[in-house]
XYZ file of C-alpha atoms in Angstrom:
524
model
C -39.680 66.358 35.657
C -37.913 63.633 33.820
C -35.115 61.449 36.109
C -31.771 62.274 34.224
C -29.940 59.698 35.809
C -32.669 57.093 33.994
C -30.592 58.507 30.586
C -27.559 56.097 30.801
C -29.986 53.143 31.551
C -31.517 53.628 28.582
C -29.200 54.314 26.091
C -27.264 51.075 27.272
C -30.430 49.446 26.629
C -31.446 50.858 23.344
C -27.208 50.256 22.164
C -27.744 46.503 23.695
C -30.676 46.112 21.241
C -28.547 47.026 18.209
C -25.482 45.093 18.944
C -27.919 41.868 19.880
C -29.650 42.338 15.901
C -26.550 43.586 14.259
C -24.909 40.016 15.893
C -27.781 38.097 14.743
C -28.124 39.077 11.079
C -23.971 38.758 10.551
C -24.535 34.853 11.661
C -27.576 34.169 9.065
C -25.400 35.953 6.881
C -22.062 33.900 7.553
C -24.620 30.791 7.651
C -26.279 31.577 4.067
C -22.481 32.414 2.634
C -21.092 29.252 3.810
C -24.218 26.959 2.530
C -23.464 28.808 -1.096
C -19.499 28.948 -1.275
C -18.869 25.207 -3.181
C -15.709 24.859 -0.923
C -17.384 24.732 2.026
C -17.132 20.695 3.179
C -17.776 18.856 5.906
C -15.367 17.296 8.170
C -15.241 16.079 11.971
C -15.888 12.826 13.053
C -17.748 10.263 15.604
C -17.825 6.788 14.593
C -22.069 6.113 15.023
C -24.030 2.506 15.343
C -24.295 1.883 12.076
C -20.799 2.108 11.221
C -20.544 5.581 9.655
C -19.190 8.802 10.677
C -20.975 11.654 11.934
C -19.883 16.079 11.077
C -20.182 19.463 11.120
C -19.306 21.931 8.631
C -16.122 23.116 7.955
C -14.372 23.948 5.252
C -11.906 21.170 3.318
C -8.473 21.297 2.556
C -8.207 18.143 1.352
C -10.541 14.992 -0.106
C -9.413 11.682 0.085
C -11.195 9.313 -2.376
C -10.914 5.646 -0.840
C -10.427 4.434 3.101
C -8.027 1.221 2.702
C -4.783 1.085 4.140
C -3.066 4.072 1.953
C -6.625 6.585 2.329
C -7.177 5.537 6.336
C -3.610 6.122 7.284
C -2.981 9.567 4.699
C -6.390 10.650 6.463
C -5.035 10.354 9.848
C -1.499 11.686 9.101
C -2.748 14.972 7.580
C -5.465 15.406 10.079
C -3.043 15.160 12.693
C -1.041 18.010 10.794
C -4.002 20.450 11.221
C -5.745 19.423 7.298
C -9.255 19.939 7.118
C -9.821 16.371 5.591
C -13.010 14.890 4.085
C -12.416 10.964 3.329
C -15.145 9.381 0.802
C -15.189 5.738 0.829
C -17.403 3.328 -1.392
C -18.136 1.043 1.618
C -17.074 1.527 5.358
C -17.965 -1.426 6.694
C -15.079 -3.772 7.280
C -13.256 -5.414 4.023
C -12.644 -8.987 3.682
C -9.468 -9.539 1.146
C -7.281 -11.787 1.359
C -4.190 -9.619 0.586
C -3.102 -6.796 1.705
C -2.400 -9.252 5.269
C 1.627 -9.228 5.728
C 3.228 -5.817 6.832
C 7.126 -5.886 6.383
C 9.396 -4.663 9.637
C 10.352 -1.531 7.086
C 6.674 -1.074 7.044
C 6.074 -1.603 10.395
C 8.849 1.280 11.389
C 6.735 3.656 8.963
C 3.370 2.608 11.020
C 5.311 3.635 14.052
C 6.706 7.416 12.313
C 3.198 8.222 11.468
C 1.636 7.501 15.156
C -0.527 4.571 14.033
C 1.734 1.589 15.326
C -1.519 0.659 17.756
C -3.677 -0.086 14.620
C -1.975 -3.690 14.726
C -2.895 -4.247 18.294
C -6.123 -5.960 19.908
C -6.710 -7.596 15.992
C -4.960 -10.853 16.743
C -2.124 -9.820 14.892
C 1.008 -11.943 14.348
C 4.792 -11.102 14.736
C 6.408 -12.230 11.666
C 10.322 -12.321 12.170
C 11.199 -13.798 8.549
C 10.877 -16.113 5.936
C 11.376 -20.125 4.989
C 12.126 -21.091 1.941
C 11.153 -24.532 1.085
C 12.134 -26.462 -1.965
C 12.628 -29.785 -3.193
C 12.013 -31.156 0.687
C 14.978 -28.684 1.758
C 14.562 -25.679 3.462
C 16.448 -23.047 4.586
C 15.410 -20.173 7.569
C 15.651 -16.143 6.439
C 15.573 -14.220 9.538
C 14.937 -10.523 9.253
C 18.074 -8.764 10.824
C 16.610 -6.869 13.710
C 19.661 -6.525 16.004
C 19.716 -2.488 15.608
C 16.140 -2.152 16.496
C 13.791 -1.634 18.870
C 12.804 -5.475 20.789
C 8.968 -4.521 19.592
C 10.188 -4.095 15.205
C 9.093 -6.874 13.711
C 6.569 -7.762 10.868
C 2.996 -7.883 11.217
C 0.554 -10.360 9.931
C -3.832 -10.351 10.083
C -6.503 -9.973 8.813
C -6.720 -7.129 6.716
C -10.362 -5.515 7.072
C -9.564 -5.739 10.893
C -6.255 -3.473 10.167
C -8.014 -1.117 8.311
C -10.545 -0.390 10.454
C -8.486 0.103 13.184
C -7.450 2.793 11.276
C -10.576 3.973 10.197
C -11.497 4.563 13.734
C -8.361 6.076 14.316
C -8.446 8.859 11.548
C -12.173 9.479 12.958
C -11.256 9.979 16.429
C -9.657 13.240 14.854
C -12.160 16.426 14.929
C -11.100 17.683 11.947
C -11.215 14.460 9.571
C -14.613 13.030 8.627
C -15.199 9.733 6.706
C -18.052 9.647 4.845
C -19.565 6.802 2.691
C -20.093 7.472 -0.956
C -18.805 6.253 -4.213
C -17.176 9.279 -6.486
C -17.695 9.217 -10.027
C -15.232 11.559 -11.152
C -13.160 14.372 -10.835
C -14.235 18.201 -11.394
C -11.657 19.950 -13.462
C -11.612 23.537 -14.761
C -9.204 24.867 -16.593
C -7.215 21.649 -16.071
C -7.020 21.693 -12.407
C -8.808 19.294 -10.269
C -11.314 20.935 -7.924
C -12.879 18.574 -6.348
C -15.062 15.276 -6.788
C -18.586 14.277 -8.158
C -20.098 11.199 -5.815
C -23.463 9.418 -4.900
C -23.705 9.318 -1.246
C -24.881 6.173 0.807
C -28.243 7.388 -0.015
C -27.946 7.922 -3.940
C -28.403 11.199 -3.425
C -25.423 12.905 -6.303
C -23.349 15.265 -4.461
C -20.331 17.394 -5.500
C -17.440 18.707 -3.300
C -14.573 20.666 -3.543
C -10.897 21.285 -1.677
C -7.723 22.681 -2.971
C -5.896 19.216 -3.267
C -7.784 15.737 -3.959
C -5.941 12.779 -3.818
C -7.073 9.551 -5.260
C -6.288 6.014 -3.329
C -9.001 4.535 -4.788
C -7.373 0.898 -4.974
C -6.174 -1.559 -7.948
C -9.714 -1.362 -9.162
C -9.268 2.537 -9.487
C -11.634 4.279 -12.051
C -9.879 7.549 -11.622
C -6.445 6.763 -12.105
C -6.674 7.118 -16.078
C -7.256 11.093 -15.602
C -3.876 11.281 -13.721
C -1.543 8.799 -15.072
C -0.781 6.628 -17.949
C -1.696 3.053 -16.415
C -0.101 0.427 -18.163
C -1.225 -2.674 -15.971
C 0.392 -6.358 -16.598
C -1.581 -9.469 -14.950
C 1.295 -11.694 -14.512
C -0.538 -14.198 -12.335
C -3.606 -14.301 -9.950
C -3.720 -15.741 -6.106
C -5.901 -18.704 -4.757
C -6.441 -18.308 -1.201
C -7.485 -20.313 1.431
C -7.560 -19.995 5.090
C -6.213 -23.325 7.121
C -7.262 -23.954 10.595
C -6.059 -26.442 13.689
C -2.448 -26.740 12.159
C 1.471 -25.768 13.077
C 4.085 -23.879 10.553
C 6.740 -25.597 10.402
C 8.802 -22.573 11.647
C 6.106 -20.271 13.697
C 6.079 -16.904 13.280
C 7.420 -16.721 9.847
C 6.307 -16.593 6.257
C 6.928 -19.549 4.415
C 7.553 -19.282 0.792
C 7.282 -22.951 -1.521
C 8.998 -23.162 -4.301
C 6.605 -25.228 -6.004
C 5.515 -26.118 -9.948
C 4.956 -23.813 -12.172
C 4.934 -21.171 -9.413
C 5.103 -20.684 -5.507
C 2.844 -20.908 -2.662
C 2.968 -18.818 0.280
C 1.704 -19.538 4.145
C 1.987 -17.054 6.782
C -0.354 -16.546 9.904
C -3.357 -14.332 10.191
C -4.510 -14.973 13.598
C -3.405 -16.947 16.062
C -5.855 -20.062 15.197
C -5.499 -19.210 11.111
C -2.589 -19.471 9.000
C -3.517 -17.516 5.146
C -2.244 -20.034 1.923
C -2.065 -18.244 -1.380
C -1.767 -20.883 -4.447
C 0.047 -18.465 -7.145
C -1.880 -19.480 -10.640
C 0.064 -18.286 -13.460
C -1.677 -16.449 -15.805
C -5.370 -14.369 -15.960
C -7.288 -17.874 -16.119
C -7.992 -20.310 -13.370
C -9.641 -23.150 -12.690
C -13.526 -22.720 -11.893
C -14.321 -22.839 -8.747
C -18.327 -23.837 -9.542
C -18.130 -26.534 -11.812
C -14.823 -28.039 -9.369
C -11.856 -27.596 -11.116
C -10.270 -25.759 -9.154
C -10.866 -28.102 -6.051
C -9.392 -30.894 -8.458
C -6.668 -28.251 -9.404
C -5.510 -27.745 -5.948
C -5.726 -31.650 -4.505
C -3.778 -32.915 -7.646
C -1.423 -30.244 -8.939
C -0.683 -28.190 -5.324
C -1.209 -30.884 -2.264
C 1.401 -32.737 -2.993
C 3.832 -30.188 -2.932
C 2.378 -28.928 0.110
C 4.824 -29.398 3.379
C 3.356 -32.364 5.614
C 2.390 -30.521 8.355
C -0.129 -28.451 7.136
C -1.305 -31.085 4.152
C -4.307 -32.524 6.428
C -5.254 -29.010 7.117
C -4.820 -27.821 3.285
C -7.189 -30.325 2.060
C -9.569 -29.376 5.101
C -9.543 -26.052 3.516
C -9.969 -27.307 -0.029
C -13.252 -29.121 1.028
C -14.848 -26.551 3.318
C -15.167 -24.605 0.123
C -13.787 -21.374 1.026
C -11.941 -20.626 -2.191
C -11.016 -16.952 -3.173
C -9.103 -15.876 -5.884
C -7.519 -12.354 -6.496
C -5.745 -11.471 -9.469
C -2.104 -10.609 -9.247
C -1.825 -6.697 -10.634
C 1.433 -4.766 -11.887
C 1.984 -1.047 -12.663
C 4.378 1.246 -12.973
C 3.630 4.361 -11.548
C 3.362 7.018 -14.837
C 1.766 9.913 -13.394
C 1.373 13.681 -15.576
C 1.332 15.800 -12.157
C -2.343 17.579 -12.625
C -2.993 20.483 -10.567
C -4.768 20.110 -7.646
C -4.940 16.126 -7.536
C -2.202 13.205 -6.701
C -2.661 9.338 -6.997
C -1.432 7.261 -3.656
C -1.327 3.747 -3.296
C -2.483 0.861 -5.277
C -4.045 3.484 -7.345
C -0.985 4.770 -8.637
C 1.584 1.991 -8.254
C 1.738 -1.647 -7.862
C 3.767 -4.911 -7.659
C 2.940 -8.702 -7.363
C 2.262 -9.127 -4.289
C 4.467 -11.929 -3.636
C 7.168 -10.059 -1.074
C 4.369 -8.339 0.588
C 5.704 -5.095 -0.189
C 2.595 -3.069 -0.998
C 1.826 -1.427 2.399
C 5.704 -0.790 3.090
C 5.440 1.094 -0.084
C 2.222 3.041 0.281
C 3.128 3.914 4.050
C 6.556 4.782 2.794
C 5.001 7.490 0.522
C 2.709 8.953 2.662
C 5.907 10.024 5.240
C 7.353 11.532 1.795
C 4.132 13.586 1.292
C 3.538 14.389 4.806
C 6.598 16.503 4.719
C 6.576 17.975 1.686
C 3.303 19.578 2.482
C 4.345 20.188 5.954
C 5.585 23.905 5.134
C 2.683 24.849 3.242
C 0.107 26.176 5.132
C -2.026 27.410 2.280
C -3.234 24.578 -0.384
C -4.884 26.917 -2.707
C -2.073 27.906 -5.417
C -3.159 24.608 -7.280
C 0.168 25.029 -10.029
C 2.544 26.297 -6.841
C 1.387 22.836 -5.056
C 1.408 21.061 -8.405
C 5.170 22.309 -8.829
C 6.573 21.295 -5.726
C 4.484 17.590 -5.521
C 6.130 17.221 -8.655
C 9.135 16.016 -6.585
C 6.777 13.346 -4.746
C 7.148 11.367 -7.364
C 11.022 11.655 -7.227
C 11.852 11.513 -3.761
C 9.732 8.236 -3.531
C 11.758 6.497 -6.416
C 14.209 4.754 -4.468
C 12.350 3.027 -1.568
C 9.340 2.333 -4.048
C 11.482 1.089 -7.089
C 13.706 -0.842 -5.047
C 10.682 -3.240 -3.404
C 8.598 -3.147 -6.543
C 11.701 -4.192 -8.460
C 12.244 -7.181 -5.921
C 9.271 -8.347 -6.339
C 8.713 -8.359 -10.105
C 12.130 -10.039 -10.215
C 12.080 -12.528 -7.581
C 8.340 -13.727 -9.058
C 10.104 -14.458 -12.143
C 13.116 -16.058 -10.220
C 11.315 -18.159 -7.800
C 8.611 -19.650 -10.921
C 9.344 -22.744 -12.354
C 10.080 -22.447 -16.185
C 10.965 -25.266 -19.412
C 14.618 -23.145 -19.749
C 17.332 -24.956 -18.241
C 18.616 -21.849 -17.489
C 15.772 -20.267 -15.593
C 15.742 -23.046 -13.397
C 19.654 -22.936 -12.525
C 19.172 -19.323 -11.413
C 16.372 -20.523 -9.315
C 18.007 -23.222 -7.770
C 21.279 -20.967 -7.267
C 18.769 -18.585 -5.742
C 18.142 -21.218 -2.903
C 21.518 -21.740 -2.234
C 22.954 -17.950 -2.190
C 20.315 -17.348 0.683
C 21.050 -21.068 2.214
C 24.584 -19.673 2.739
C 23.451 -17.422 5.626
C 25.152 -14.218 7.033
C 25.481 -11.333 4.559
C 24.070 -13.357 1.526
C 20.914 -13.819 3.238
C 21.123 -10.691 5.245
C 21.294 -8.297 2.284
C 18.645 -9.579 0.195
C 15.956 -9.849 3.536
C 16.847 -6.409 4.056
C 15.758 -5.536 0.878
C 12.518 -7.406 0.677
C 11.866 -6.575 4.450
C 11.934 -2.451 3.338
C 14.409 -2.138 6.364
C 17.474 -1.392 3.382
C 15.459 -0.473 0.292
C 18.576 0.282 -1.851
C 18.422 -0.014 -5.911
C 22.308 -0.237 -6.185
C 22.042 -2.935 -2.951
C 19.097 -4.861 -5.118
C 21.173 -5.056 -8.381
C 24.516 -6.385 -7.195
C 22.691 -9.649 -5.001
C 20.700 -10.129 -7.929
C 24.007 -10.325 -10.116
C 25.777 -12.087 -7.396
C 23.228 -14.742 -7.374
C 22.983 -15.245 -11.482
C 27.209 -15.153 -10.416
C 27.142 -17.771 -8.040
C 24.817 -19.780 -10.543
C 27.420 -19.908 -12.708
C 30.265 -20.650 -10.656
C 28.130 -23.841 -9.513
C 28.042 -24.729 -12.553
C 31.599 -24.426 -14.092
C 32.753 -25.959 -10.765
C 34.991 -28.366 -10.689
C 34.704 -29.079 -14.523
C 33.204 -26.841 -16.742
C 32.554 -27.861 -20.545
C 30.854 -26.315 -23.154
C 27.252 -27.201 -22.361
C 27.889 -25.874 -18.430
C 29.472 -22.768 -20.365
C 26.589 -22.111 -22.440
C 23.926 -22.650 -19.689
C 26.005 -20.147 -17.768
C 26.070 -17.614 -20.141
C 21.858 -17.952 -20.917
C 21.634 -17.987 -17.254
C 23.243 -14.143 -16.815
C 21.435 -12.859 -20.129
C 18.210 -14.453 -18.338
C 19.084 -12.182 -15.368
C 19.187 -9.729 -17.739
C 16.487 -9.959 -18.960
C 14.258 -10.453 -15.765
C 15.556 -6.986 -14.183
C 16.373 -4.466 -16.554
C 13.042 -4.214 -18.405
C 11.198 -3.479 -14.928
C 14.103 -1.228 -13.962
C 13.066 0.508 -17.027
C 9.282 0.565 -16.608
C 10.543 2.193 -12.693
C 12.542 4.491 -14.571
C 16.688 4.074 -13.707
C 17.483 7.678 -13.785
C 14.513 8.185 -10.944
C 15.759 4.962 -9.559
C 19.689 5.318 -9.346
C 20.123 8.788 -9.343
C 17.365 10.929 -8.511
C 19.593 13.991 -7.236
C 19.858 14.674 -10.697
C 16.587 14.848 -11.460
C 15.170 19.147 -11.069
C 12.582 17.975 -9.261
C 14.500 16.396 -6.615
C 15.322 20.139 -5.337
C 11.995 21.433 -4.997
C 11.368 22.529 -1.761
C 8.480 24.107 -0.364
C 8.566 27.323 1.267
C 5.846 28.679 3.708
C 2.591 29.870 1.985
């Protein structure tokens, strides 16, 4: 006779069978879906021994093309808002430039908003608490006015492939952003929204992947930004650098600007042995650096105008070889908003990179786009996003325009030039900042990104071409004095209002009245 109470033994048995296979084939199935579906990306990551990142699978919700300063820190900042983020990045290993090495305080305060303030520690970086201004063997100090801030604001100065991958490594240490290196070809587009990117990986190996929202910080040397802007770059000028060693500034811990012939030279610290010196070459041409030119160039033409404590150490420098040159890149930023893709950084916008402005600016933006996309939990309405990013490039206008307008105009100010005039608003340039307190104040504010105001900007510019004139009508003005005074404000003029223009002065001065400016997102 059979043993009924064997029955419910059994049956649990037989049921445990079936849930066990059932389990088993809806994993191969969820494993074979998600090696089909094109969106499915990978993205964690563990900094390995050869310098790249490892992953897992998971799906993306956004690509990053490019890991400098703007791709490491908008990788870090959207992974730490819950983004699925894949970063591709031509070459991971650490970059040796020799700009991109001065962060403003205004910068410095937008490190700090997005978390990543530690990226400038245990690199050797240097405080930076303002400027000298050196001319004609006078000089006068610009300090940065800190008073309202915390005792640790200040700028930064290093080297700038230890900055970035500090924050590399930082954006890594996130599970849900991976870094992987690759160099992306272009941009897949269907129906005229971006879905994603076409790259060779490390290995050569051509690979395609795909996430709601790409966004392209590919660098000055960008070959993507034609497919989502208008680029209209101007090459005003190109930078000579050098790297002096077992010498003093004459003021430490500031940047020292010299307001040399045709055009200026800048000095600032890197480490705490190194101080950087970038000879500004107007112009796309210089000197050749094989044949010795440019050796000749810099002994003859720059040395001499070089301040005496760091002339031993300049020609050092000059003879050890070490010459780089970098050309000096403008743009506008033009963009035609594009479903499903943005430009960030040098990629989209740039200025000469004599105020140092460029990482204020691209930090600056990334705080703008964190919170617009903050709301939106769900990325894949490609012309919903593409509406509402559309005020990005709005809300950005007046911090952005306001730095890349100082230094377009204060490039032009600060170069020597054969017009009379030019050169009074250049010297009265040195002497409105000489007189200290709010005429220095106003203008370091500016150019430190701690006040980036356009209507701020325009009246100290006009107040300087002002006091120009004044200097010169004073005590006895006659009709030559009259006429250089009247050159000298159209050649204000005519410095700022074409790249007030090119920035766009509606965006600039008044972007509340621009639609976009009201575009907020809701919750998706």
């Amino acid at each position: 006779m059979v043993d009924l109470t064997l029955w419910p033994s059994v049956l649990a048995a037989f049921l445990g069978v079936l849930l066990f296979f059932y389990g088993l084939s809806r994993k191969n199935k969820a494993s074979s879906s998600s090696e089909e579906e094109p969106g499915a990306a990978t993205t964690t990551a563990t900094v390995t021994d050869d310098g790249d990142f490892g992953s897992r699978n998971v799906r993306d919700d956004v690509i990053i093309v490019g890991a400098g300063v703007a791709g490491a820190a908008l990788a870090h900042t959207l992974g730490k808002e819950g983004r699925q983020v894949r970063v591709i990045e031509r070459d991971l290993t650490e970059p040796d430039r020799i700009v991109g090495e001065l962060l403003q305080p205004g910068g410095y305060l937008k490190l700090i908003e997005l978390g990543l303030e530690d990226c400038v520690e245990n690199i050797d970086a240097q405080r930076v608490f303002g400027y000298a201004l050196l001319k004609d063997g006078k000089a006068t100090r610009l300090s940065y006015p800190l008073e309202k801030f915390h005792s640790d604001v200040s700028g930064r100065s290093f080297h700038n492939g230890r900055f970035i991958q500090r924050m590399r490594e930082k954006a890594a240490s996130l599970p849900n952003v991976r870094l992987e290196q690759g160099t992306v070809v272009s941009l897949l587009e269907e129906n005229g929204t971006i879905k994603g990117v076409e790259y060779k990986s490390k290995s050569g190996e051509e690979l395609k992947a795909y996430a709601p929202l790409t966004i392209v910080c590919d660098g000055c040397f960008s070959n993507l930004r034609r497919a989502l802007c208008i680029p209209k770059v101007d090459v005003p000028s190109c930078f000579v650098g050098l790297v002096l060693e077992n010498c003093q500034l004459p003021y430490a811990n500031h940047g020292h600007v010299i307001l040399a012939d045709p055009s200026p030279i800048l000095f600032y610290p890197i480490s705490s042995t190194e101080i950087r010196c970038l000879v500004d070459v107007p112009g796309q041409k210089v000197p050749s650096i094989l044949n010795g030119e440019m050796a000749k160039y810099l002994k003859t033409v720059v040395a001499p105008q070089v301040p005496p404590e760091l002339h031993n150490a300049f020609i050092s420098a000059i003879e050890k070889g070490n010459i780089r040159t970098m050309p000096n890149r403008s743009m506008p930023a033009a963009p035609h908003p594009t479903p499903g893709a943005l430009l960030m950084g040098d990629a989209f916008n740039m200025r000469h990179p004599l105020t140092g402005g460029g990482m204020t600016v691209a930090l600056s933006d990334i705080v703008v786009l964190r919170n617009l996309l903050r709301p939106l939990h769900d990325l894949n309405d490609a012309s919903a996003l593409c509406k509402y990013l559309e005020s990005f490039y709005t809300l950005r206008k007046p911090v952005a325009s306001t730095i890349n307008t100082l230094a377009g105009a204060l490039y032009k100010v600060f170069s020597a030039s054969p017009d009379q005039a030019r050169n009074e608003m250049r010297q009265a340039c040195f002497d409105y900042l000489s007189l200290g307190g709010v005429f220095s104040d106003g203008p370091v504010s500016l150019l430190s990104g701690l006040n980036p105001r356009p209507l701020s900007l325009v009246c100290h510019f006009f107040a300087v071409a002002i006091y120009g004139v004044g200097r010169l009508l004073l005590p006895f003005p006659s009709p030559k004095r009259m006429w250089i005074g009247a050159r000298l404000i159209s050649s204000a003029s005519g410095i700022i209002y074409p790249i007030i223009k090119a920035e766009g002065v509606r965006q600039m001065f008044f972007p509340a009245t621009v639609p976009a400016y009201y575009r907020a997102p809701r919750a998706m």
